[in-house]
Coordinates of C-alpha atoms in Angstrom, one line a residue:
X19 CA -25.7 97.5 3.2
X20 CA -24.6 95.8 6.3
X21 CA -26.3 92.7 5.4
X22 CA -24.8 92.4 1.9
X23 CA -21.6 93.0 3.8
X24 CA -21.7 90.0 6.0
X25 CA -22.9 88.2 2.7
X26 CA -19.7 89.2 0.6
X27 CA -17.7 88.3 3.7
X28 CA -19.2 84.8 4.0
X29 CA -18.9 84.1 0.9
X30 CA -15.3 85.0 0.8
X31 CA -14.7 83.1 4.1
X32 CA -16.0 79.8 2.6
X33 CA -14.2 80.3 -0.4
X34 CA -10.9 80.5 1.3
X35 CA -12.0 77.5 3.4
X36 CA -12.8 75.2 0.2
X37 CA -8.8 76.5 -1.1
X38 CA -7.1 75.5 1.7
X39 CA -5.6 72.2 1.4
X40 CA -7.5 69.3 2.7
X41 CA -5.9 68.1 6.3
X42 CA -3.2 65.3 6.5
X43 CA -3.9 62.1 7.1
X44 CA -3.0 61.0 10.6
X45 CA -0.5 58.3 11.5
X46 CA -3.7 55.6 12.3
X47 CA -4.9 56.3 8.1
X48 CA -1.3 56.5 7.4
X49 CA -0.7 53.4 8.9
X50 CA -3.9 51.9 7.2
X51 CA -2.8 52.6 3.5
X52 CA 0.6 50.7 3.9
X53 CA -1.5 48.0 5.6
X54 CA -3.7 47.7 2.2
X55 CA -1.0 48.6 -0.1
X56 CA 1.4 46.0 0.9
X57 CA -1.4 43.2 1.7
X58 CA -2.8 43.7 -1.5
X59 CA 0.7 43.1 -3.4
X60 CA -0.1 38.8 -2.4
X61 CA -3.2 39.2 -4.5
X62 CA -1.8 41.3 -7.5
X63 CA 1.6 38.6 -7.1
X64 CA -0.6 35.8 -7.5
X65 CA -2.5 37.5 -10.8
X66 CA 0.5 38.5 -12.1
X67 CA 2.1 34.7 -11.8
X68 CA -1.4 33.9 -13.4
X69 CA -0.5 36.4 -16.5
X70 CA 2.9 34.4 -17.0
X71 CA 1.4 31.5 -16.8
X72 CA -0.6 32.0 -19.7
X73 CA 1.8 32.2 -22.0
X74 CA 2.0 28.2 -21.7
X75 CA -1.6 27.9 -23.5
X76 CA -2.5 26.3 -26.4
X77 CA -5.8 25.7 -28.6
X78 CA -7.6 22.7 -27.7
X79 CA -11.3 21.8 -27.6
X80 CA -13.9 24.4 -29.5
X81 CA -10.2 25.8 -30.4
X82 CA -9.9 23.4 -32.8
X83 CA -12.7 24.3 -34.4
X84 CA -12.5 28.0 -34.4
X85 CA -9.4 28.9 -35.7
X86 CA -9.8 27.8 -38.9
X87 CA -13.0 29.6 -39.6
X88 CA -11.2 32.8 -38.3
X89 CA -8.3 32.5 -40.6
X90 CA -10.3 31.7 -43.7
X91 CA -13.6 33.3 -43.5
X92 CA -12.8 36.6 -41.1
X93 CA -15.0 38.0 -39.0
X94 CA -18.0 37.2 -41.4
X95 CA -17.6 33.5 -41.2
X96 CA -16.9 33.7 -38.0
X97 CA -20.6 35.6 -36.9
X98 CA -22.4 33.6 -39.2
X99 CA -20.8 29.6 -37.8
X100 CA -22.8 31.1 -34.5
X101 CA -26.0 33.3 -35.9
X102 CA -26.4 30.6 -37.8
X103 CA -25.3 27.4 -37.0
X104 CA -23.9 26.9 -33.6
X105 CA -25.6 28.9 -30.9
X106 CA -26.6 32.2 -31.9
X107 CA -24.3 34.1 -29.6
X108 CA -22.9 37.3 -32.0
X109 CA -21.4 39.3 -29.0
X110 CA -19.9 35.7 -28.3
X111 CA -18.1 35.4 -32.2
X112 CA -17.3 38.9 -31.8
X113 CA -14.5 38.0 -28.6
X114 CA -13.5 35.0 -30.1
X115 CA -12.4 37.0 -33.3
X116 CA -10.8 39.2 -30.8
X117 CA -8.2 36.4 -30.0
X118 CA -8.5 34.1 -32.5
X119 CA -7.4 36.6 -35.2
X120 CA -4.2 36.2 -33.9
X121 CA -3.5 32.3 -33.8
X122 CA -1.7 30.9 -31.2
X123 CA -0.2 34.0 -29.9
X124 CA -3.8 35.2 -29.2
X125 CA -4.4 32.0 -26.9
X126 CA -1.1 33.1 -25.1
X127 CA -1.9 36.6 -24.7
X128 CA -5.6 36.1 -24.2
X129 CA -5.1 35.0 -20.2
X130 CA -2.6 38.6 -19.3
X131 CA -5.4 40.6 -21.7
X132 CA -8.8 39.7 -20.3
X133 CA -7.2 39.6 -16.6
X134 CA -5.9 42.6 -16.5
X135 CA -9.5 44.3 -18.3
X136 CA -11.2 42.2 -15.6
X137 CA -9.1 43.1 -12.4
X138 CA -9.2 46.9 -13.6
X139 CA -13.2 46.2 -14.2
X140 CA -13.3 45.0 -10.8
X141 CA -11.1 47.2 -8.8
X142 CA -13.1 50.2 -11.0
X143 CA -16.6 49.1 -9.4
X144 CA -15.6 48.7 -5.6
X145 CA -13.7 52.7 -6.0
X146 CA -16.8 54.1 -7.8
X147 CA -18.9 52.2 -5.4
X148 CA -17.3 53.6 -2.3
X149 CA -16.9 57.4 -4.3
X150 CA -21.2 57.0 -4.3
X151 CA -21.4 55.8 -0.8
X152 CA -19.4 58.6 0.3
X153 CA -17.0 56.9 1.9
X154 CA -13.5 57.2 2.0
X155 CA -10.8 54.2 1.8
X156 CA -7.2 54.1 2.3
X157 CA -4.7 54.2 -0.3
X158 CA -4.7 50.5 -1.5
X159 CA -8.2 49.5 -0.2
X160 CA -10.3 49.2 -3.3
X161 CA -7.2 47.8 -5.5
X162 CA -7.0 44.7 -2.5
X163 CA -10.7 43.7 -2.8
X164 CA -11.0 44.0 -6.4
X165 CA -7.9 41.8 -6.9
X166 CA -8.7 39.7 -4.0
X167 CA -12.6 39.3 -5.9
X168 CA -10.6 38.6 -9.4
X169 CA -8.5 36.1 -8.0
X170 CA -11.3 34.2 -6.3
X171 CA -13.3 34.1 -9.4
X172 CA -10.2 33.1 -11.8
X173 CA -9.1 30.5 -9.4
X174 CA -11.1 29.3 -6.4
X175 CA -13.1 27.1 -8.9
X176 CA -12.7 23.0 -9.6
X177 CA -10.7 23.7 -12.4
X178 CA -9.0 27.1 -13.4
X179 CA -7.8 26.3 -16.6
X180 CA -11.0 26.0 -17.9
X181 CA -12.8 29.1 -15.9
X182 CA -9.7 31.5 -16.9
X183 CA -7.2 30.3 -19.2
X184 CA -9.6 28.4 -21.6
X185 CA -10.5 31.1 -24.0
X186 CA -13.7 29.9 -25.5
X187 CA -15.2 29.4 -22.0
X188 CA -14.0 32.1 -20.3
X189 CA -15.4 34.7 -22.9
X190 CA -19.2 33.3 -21.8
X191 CA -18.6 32.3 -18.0
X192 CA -15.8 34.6 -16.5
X193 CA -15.0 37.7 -18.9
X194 CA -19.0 37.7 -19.4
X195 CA -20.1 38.6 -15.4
X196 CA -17.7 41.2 -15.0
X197 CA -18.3 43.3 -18.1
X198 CA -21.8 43.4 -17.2
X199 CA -20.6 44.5 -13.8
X200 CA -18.9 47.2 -16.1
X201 CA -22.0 48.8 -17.1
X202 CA -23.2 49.6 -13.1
X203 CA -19.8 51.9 -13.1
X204 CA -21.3 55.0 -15.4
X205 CA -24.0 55.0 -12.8
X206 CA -22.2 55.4 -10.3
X207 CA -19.7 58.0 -11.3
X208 CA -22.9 60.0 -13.0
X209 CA -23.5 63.2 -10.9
X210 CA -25.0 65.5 -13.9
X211 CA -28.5 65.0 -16.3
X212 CA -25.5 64.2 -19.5
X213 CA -23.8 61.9 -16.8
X214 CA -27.2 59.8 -16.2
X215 CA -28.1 59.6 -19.9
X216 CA -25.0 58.0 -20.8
X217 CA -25.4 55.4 -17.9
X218 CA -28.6 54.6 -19.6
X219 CA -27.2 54.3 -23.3
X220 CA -24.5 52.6 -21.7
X221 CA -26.7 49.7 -19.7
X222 CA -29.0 49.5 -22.5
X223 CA -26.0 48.5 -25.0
X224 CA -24.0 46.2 -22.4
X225 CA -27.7 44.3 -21.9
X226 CA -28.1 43.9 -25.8
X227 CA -24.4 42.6 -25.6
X228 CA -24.8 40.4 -22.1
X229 CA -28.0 39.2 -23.9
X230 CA -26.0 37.6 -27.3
X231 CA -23.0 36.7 -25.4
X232 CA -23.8 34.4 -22.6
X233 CA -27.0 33.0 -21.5
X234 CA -26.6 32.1 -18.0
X235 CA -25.1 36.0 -16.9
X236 CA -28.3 37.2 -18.6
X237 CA -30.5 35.5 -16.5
X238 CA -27.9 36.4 -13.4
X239 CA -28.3 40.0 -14.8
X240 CA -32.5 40.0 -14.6
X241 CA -32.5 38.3 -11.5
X242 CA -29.7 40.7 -10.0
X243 CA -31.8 43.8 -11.6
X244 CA -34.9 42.3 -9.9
X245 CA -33.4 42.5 -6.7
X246 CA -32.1 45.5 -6.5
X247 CA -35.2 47.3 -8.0
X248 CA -37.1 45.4 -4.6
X249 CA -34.1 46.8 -2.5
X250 CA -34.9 50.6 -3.5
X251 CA -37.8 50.7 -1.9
X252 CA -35.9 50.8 1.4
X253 CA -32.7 51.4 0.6
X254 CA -32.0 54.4 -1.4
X255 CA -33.7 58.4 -0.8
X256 CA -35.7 59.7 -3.0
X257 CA -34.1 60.6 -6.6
X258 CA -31.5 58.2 -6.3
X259 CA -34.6 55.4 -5.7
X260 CA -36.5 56.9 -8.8
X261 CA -32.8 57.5 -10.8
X262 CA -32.0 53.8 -10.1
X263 CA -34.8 52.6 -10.9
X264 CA -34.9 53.6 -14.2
X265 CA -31.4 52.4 -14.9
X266 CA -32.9 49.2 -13.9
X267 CA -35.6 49.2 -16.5
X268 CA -33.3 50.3 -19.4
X269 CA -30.7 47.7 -18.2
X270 CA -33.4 45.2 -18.3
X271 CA -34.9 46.1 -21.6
X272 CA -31.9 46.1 -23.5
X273 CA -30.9 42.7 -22.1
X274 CA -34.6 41.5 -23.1
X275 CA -33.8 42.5 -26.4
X276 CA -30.4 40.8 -26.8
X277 CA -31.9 37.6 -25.5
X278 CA -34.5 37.3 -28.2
X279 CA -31.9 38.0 -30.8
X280 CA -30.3 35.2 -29.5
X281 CA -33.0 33.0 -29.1
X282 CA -34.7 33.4 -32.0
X283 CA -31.5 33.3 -34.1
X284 CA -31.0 30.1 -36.7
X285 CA -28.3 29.0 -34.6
X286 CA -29.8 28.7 -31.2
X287 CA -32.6 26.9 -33.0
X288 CA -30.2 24.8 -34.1
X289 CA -28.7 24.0 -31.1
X290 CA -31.8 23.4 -29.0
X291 CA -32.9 21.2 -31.6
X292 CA -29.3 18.9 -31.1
X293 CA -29.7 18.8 -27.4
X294 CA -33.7 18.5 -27.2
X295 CA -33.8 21.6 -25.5
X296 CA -37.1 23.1 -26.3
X297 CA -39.1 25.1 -23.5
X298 CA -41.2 21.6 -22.5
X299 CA -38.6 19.4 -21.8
X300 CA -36.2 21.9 -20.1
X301 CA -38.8 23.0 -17.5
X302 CA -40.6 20.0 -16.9
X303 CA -41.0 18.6 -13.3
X304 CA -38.3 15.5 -14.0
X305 CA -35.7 18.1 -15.7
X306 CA -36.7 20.9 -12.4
X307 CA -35.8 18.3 -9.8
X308 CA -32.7 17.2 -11.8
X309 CA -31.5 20.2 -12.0
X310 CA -32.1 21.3 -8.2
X311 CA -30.0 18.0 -7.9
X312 CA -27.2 19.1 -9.8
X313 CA -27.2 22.7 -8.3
X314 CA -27.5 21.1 -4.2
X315 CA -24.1 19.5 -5.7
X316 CA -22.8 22.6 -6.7
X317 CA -23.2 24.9 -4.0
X318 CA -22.0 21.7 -1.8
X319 CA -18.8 22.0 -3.6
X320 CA -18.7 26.0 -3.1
X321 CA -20.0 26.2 0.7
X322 CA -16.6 24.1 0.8
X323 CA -14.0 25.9 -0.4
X324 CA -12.7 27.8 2.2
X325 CA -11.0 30.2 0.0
X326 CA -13.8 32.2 -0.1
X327 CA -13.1 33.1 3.4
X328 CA -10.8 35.8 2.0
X329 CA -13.7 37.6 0.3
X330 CA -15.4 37.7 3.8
X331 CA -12.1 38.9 5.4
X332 CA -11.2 41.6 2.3
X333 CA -14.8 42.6 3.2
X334 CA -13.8 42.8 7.1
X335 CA -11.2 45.7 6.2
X336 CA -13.1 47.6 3.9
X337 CA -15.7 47.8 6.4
X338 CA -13.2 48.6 9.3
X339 CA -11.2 51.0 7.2
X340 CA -13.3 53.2 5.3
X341 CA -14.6 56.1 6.7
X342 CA -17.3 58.6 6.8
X343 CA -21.1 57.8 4.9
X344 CA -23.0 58.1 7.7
X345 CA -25.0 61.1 7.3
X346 CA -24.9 61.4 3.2
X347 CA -28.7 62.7 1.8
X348 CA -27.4 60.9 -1.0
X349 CA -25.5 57.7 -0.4
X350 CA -27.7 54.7 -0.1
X351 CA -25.2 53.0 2.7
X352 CA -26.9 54.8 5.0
X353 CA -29.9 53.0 4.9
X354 CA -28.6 50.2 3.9
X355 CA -26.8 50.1 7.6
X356 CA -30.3 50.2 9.2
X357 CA -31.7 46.9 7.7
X358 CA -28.4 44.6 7.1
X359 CA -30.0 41.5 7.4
X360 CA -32.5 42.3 4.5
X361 CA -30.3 43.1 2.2
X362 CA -28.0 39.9 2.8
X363 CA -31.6 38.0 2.5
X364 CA -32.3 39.7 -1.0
X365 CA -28.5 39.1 -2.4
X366 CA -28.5 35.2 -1.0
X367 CA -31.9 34.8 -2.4
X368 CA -31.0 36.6 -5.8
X369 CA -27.6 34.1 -5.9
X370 CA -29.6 31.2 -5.5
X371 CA -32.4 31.8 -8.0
X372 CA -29.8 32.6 -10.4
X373 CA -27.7 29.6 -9.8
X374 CA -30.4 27.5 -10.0
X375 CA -31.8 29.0 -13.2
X376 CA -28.0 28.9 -14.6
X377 CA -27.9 25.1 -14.4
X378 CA -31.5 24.7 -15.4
X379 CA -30.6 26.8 -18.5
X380 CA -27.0 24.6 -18.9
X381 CA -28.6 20.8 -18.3
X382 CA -29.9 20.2 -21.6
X383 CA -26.4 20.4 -23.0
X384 CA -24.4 18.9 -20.1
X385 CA -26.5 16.3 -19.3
X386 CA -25.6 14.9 -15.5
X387 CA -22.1 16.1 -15.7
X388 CA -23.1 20.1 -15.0
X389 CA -22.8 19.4 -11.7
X390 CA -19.4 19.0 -12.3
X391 CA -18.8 21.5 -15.4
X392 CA -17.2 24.3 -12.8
X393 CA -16.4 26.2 -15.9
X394 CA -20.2 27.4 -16.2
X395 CA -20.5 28.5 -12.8
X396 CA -18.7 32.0 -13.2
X397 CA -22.1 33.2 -13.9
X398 CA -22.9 33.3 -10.7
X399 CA -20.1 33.0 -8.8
X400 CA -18.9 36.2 -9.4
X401 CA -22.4 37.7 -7.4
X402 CA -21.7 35.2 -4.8
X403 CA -17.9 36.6 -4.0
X404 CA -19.1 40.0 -4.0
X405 CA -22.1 38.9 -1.8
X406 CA -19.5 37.3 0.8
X407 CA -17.7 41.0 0.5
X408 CA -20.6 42.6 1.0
X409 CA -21.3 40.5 4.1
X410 CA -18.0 41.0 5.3
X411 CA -18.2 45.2 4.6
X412 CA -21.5 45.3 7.0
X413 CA -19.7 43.1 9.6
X414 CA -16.8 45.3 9.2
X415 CA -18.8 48.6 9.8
X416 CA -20.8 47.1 12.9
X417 CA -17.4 46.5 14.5
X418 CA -16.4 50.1 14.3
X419 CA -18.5 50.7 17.3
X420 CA -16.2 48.3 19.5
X421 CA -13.0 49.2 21.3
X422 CA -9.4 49.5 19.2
X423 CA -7.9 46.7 20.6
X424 CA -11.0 44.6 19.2
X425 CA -11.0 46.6 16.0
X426 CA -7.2 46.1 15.5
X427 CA -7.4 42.7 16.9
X428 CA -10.1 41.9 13.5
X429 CA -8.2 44.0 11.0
X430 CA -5.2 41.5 11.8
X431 CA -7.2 38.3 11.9
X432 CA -8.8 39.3 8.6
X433 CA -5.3 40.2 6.8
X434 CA -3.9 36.8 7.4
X435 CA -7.2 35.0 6.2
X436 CA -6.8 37.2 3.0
X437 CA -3.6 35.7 2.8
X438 CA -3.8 32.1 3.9
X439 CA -6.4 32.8 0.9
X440 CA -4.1 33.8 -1.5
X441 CA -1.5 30.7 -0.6
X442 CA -4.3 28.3 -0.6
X443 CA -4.7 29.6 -4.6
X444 CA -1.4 29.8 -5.2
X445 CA -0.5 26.1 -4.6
X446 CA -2.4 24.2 -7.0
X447 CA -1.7 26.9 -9.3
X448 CA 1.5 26.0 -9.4
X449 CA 0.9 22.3 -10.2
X450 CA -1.3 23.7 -13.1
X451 CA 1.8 25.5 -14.2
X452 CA 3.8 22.7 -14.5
X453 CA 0.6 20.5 -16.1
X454 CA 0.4 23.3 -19.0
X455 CA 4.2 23.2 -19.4
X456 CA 4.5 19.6 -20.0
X457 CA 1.4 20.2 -22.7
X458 CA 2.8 23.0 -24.3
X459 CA 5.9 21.2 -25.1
X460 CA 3.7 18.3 -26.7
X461 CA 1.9 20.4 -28.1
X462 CA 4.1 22.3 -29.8
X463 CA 6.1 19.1 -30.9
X464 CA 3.0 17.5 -32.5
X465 CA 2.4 21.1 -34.0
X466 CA 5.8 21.3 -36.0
X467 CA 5.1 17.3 -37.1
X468 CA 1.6 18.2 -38.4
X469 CA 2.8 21.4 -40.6
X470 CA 5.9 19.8 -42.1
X471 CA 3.7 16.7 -43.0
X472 CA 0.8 18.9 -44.5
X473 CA 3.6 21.1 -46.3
X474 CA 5.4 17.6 -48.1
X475 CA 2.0 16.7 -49.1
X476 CA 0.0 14.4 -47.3
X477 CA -3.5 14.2 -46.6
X478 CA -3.9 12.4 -43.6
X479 CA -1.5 12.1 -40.6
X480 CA -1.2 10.8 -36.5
X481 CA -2.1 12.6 -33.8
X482 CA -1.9 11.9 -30.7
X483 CA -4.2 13.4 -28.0
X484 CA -2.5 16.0 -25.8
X485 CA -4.9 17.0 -22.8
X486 CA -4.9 18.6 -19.4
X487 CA -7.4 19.8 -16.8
X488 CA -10.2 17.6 -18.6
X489 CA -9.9 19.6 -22.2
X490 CA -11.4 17.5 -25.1
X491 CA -9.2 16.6 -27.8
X492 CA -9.5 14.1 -30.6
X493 CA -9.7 10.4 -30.0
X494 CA -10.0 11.5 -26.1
X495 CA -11.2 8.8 -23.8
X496 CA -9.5 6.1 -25.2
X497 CA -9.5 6.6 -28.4
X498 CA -13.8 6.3 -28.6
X499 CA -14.3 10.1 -29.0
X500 CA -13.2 11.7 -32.0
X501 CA -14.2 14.9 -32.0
X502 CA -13.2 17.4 -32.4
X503 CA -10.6 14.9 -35.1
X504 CA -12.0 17.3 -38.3
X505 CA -11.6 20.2 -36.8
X506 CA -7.8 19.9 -36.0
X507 CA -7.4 18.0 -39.5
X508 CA -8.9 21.7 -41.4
X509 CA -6.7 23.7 -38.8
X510 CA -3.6 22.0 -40.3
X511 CA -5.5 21.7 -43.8
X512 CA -5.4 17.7 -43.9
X513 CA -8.2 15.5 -44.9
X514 CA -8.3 13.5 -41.8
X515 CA -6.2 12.3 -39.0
X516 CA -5.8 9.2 -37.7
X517 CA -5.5 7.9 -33.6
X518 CA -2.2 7.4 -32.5
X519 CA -0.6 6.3 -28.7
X520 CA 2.6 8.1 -29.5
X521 CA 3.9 12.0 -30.1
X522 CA 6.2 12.2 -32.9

């Protein structure tokens, strides 16, 4: 009786301990959330000039050639000009109807759409991330590195018009990485059986997606899923290793099977066929060295471009800020602490391999120049800013042992690198703006010519190229390249158009 006593008791003791109200913050974590809240306005200010920016886009390049398929044969014509003639890519045809559908207007809107799905992608995996590490961030912490990571990605690259505001390449390169970054989030929320078997539903579907939508983040995906099943043997306890696992498999399987639907399709047949692309000649010693050539080139131009400091230094405050993780059963972080230079190895390692399998993969089609086509390396780009994060977190967390004044001292050197970081994107930015602007007007002049002509009548009409940041257009480089010249003359339903030096 007495014992069953003391049990009710306890048990009514801890329930009245788990209602009370959780403790304040103190004025240190207080302190720490205005910190992150106001820092990470520079990085959402940034984005959101980004957004407005995009309203100054217009078609050009693969454009051309999409929008009038959209408009007169739907989605259906659409999915079969790749299944079955262009690449193969369905999940690929499936964005592009997304925007296209809507014209011009969906070229405007596409840049404030897919940045704002990426940034809350983004800023969705670093809090769900944290929430399974059991650690706890300050108000504004996991917003600041997601849209410190999206604006990196958008706009650290050679040329940002093509990475972000270029529809056509973004879909496969930029919006690509980050929706298969999507998929890891249901795992890591999942806490019940239901919760873990929609993870796997869910990885299996985004790999089958990832698989006929890009080719390059599949391979980053299966290299990336290679890693981290190597990292559970150390890193994670027991039913989160065997749990993870598993997820990896699945993940894996289903982007297997979207990569044979894509490469056995008519259209990637096609397409190999146009390049020469077939397995021999694309990993052959000659094309191997070329392309290790090409990707020394790359990372050349990436190891300098110092704004990817600021993904190191957003790394340095989440690993100074958060707190608490260090004795979770269940949090891999943890053990992840114990062996820090491992798991940099294995994420350096799995960048490079990917990287270098990317351009590989992209070679046969770019030829010399894709070790200059900046717009393909979003791939694996994104792993690499998350890596340099990642780096930053660990350094971060082995700084938490020092004194405050070296802690604060860090925190403050770190805030303005993050942004010096976001001024350094900012700048040339704004010299795209105005780039875009004076094409947009052009553009949109040339546009009204071409319609009023094609609605008196005629059959063939001018055009004069209107380019920037390297797009093709028709009669580009001097008038010697005309495509894509029948694309834009079935957009405008003309039989041809002619070169011209001047805009009407």
């Amino acid at each position: 009786m007495t014992t069953d006593t003391s049990k009710s008791a306890g048990t009514q003791a801890e329930s009245e301990e788990s209602s009370r109200p959780e403790p304040r913050p103190g004025p240190a974590r207080r302190w720490a959330a205005i910190g992150t809240s106001g820092l990470a306005l520079l990085p959402l200010a940034l984005l959101g000039a980004a957004f407005w920016i995009g309203r100054l886009v217009r078609p050009g390049g693969d454009d051309w050639c999409f929008l009038p398929v959209v408009r007169d044969g739907g989605a259906s014509g659409m999915i079969g000009k790749f299944f079955l003639h262009d690449n193969g890519r369905i999940a690929n045809a499936l964005l592009v109807i997304g925007y296209g559908s809507f014209g011009v207007p969906g070229h405007q809107w596409f840049a404030l759409v897919s940045g704002v799905l990426m940034l809350g992608i983004l800023w969705a995996l670093i809090a769900a991330a944290l929430k399974r590490a059991g650690l706890t961030a300050p108000r504004g912490l996991a917003l600041l590195v997601g849209a410190t990571t999206a604006a990196l990605l958008f706009f650290a690259t050679p040329n940002p018009y093509k990475a972000f505001y270029w529809p056509a390449s973004s879909v496969s390169h930029t919006v690509a990485p980050v929706l298969a970054c999507a998929a890891v989030i249901p795992l890591l929320r999942a806490r019940t059986r239901r919760g873990r078997d929609f993870a796997l539903g869910v990885a299996y579907l985004a790999g089958i997606f990832i698989g006929t939508l890009s080719e390059e983040t599949a391979i980053v995906a299966c290299v990336v899923l290679a890693a981290v099943l190597l990292m559970s043997l150390w890193a994670l306890p027991g039913a989160g290793r065997t749990r993870t696992r598993v997820w990896c498999v699945v993940a894996f399987a289903g982007v297997a099977v979207g990569t044979v639907i894509l490469y056995l399709s008519p259209g990637a047949r096609t397409r190999r066929g146009r390049f020469g692309a077939d397995s021999a000649s694309m990993f052959g010693p000659e094309a191997l060295t070329t392309a290790m050539r090409a990707f020394g080139h790359v990372l050349g131009t990436i190891f300098t471009t110092w704004q990817y400091l600021g993904a190191v230094a957003v790394g340095v405050l989440l690993g100074l800020l958060v707190r608490g993780g260090e004795r979770g059963t269940d949090a891999p972080e943890g053990s992840l602490r114990r062996r820090p230079f491992l798991l940099v190895l294995v994420g350096f390692l799995a960048f490079l391999v990917s990287g270098y399998l990317c351009v590989v993969v992209a070679h046969p089609a770019f030829g010399a120049s894709v070790a200059t086509a900046s717009r393909i390396w979003g791939d694996f780009l994104l792993l690499y800013v998350l890596l340099l994060v990642g780096v930053g977190a660990l350094s971060g967390r082995a700084l938490r042992a020092r004194r405050w004044g070296i802690r604060a001292a860090t925190a403050a050197v770190a805030g303005v690198v993050c942004a010096a970081t976001c001024v350094g994107l900012a700048v040339p930015l704004h010299r795209l703006e105005r780039q875009m602007e004076v094409r947009a007007q052009r553009w949109d002049r040339q546009d009204r010519s071409l319609r009023n002509g094609a609605a008196r009548g005629a059959k063939v009409l001018p055009y004069t190229p209107v380019s920037v940041s390297g797009m093709l257009e028709p009669f580009g480089n001097h008038g010697r390249r005309a495509w894509p010249a029948q694309c834009v003359a079935q957009y405008y339903h003309l039989k041809k158009i002619t070169h011209s030096t001047r805009l009407p």
